[in-house]
Amino acid sequence: MRIGVLGAGQLGRMLALAGYPLAKDFVFYDMSGSPSVGLGETIVDRNGEYLDDFLSRVDRVTYEFEHLPVAIAESLARHKPVHPCPRALQVCQNRIAEKTLFGQLGIPTPEWKPADSAEALKAAAQALGCPVVAKSVTEGYDGKGQAVLKSPEDAEQAWASIGHSQVIVEKFVNFSREVSIIAVRSEDGDVAFYPIAENAHHEGILRYSIAPAPGLRPDVQKEAEQCIKALLNELDYVGVLTLELFETPQGLVANEMAPRVHNSGHWTIEGAMTSQFENHIRAVSGHPLGSVEARGLSCMINIIGEHGDIERILELPYAHVHLYKKGERPGRKLGHVNVLADSYEELVWRVRNCVQFLPGSPEFTSSLTAKG
Ligand code: AMP
C-alpha cells in the first residue's frame, strides 16, 4: 500500500520510519521549500500543479501538518480516502470553530469571546475579567499571534501587535501544568488512549514531555479520555488525534487539538508498545490498532536550534536519539532524545545527564523537579 503524506517534515519522516516494517511505501507532497523527510518520493509543488500526479501514485492520503488548505483535502477526498477527515482540519484551523465544538461536546474550555476590533477586544477583556489571552482566530501556532492583556487598557496595543481581523479572547487559566492526551481511532471505530503526558514549554516551544505525567490521577486520565473520545466520534475520525489541555485544581480545561501525530507523543517511539506513528499508519491503512501501553517512564527532550554534543548522548545507554536531518537555526526543532527509566527519580537523573550536552536546552523543570 502506498500512503500519500501531505507535508514533508520530521513528522512525515517518523511516519515513514514506522510504516516501513508494515510494508508501506510513501509519497510526500509539500507546498513549501525544504523537505527534510528523505524517506520516499517527494513532490514539491509551490503552485498546486502536481496534485493529480500525487493522487495517481497513492492509495490513501494523510497529512502531517494542519495549515493545509481545507479545499485541497476535500478535493483529494473525492478520489481517495483521506484520513483524518477534512472537517478535522477545518475545525482546528479556526479557534472559534474549535472552541465552539468543544463546548457542544461538553469539553471544558476557558471562558471566551470573539472580538473583531480593538474596542471589541477591550469590551471582551472587561466582560471576562483580566488577565485574558487574545489569539488570532486563524493562522496561530506555538504562541504566535497572541497577547496577554493584564488590563482592558492594553487592548489597543494587543490588537496592533496581533495584526489580525478577528481574535478570540480567553480568560487566562491559572494552570498547575500543561498536559496532552493522544488517542487513535481505527476505521472500525476502535479507540485507544495513550497515558497523558506533562509538557514543558519555553519561549512558546515544547521542550520536554514526560509520560505518564507524574502524579497522574486515574480520574484525570479518564476525564481526558472522555473529552478526546467525544471529538473522535463526532468527527468520525480515523488516525491519531492530540488534545492539549491545562490541568487545574478544578479539573482539566481544553486548549486546542491537533489532527495529527504530535511532538508531545514522540516519547511513544521507545516508550510505548506501539508508537503514535505506527498506530497512525495502522489506522489510516485500515489495520487493527496496536497496544498503547507505556513501557515504563519516558521523557522526550527536544533538540532545538543547535545539535549540541550528540556523540556524548549516544554514549548514554538509556538515551535514544532521533535526528531530523535539518540545519541548525534558532528555535528550530532538529531532533529529540527519548530517555526511559523505571522510576521518576532515575528519569530526572538521566534527563539531567543528557541535557548537559544540549546547550540550547533550558533548565529541566516539571512537576517532578518543582517539588524539589
Ligand atoms: P496555543 O497557541 O493556544 O497553544 O497557546 C500557546 C501557549 O500559551 C500555551 O501552551 C499556554 O502556555 C499559553 N496559553 C494559551 N492559552 C492560554 C490561556 N487561556 N490561559 C493561560 N495560558 C494560555
PDB file of C-alpha atoms and ligand atoms in Angstrom, residues 95 110 133 135 141-143 146 170-173 175 178 201 244 246 255-256, ligand 1:
ATOM      1  CA  ARG A  95     -10.023  28.749  17.072  1.00  0.00           C
ATOM      2  CA  PRO A 110     -11.609  28.738  29.275  1.00  0.00           C
ATOM      3  CA  VAL A 133      -5.233  35.940  26.348  1.00  0.00           C
ATOM      4  CA  LYS A 135      -5.266  34.952  19.969  1.00  0.00           C
ATOM      5  CA  TYR A 141       0.609  28.279  16.362  1.00  0.00           C
ATOM      6  CA  ASP A 142       3.315  27.891  19.036  1.00  0.00           C
ATOM      7  CA  GLY A 143       2.132  31.033  20.812  1.00  0.00           C
ATOM      8  CA  GLN A 146      -1.112  36.095  20.771  1.00  0.00           C
ATOM      9  CA  GLU A 170      -9.868  33.741  26.509  1.00  0.00           C
ATOM     10  CA  LYS A 171      -9.835  34.020  30.263  1.00  0.00           C
ATOM     11  CA  PHE A 172      -6.282  33.345  31.459  1.00  0.00           C
ATOM     12  CA  VAL A 173      -6.113  29.875  33.041  1.00  0.00           C
ATOM     13  CA  PHE A 175      -2.942  26.027  35.366  1.00  0.00           C
ATOM     14  CA  GLU A 178       0.174  21.758  30.680  1.00  0.00           C
ATOM     15  CA  HIS A 201       7.286  24.890  27.037  1.00  0.00           C
ATOM     16  CA  GLU A 244      -3.723  19.880  24.569  1.00  0.00           C
ATOM     17  CA  PHE A 246      -4.412  22.697  31.115  1.00  0.00           C
ATOM     18  CA  ASN A 255      -6.737  24.476  24.936  1.00  0.00           C
ATOM     19  CA  GLU A 256      -6.553  23.102  21.401  1.00  0.00           C
TER      20      GLU A 256
HETATM   21  P1  AMP B   1      -1.679  27.978  21.973  1.00  0.00           P
HETATM   22  O1  AMP B   1      -1.098  28.591  20.740  1.00  0.00           O
HETATM   23  O2  AMP B   1      -3.162  28.161  22.105  1.00  0.00           O
HETATM   24  O3  AMP B   1      -1.253  26.544  22.162  1.00  0.00           O
HETATM   25  O4  AMP B   1      -1.024  28.765  23.204  1.00  0.00           O
HETATM   26  C1  AMP B   1       0.366  28.788  23.431  1.00  0.00           C
HETATM   27  C2  AMP B   1       0.658  28.800  24.917  1.00  0.00           C
HETATM   28  O5  AMP B   1       0.087  29.963  25.529  1.00  0.00           O
HETATM   29  C3  AMP B   1       0.074  27.608  25.675  1.00  0.00           C
HETATM   30  O6  AMP B   1       0.920  26.486  25.593  1.00  0.00           O
HETATM   31  C4  AMP B   1      -0.028  28.175  27.074  1.00  0.00           C
HETATM   32  O7  AMP B   1       1.229  28.133  27.730  1.00  0.00           O
HETATM   33  C5  AMP B   1      -0.388  29.637  26.830  1.00  0.00           C
HETATM   34  N1  AMP B   1      -1.857  29.839  26.846  1.00  0.00           N
HETATM   35  C6  AMP B   1      -2.698  29.731  25.808  1.00  0.00           C
HETATM   36  N2  AMP B   1      -3.963  29.975  26.166  1.00  0.00           N
HETATM   37  C7  AMP B   1      -3.952  30.243  27.492  1.00  0.00           C
HETATM   38  C8  AMP B   1      -4.964  30.562  28.470  1.00  0.00           C
HETATM   39  N3  AMP B   1      -6.253  30.696  28.140  1.00  0.00           N
HETATM   40  N4  AMP B   1      -4.553  30.731  29.751  1.00  0.00           N
HETATM   41  C9  AMP B   1      -3.251  30.629  30.101  1.00  0.00           C
HETATM   42  N5  AMP B   1      -2.265  30.350  29.234  1.00  0.00           N
HETATM   43  C10 AMP B   1      -2.598  30.145  27.936  1.00  0.00           C
END
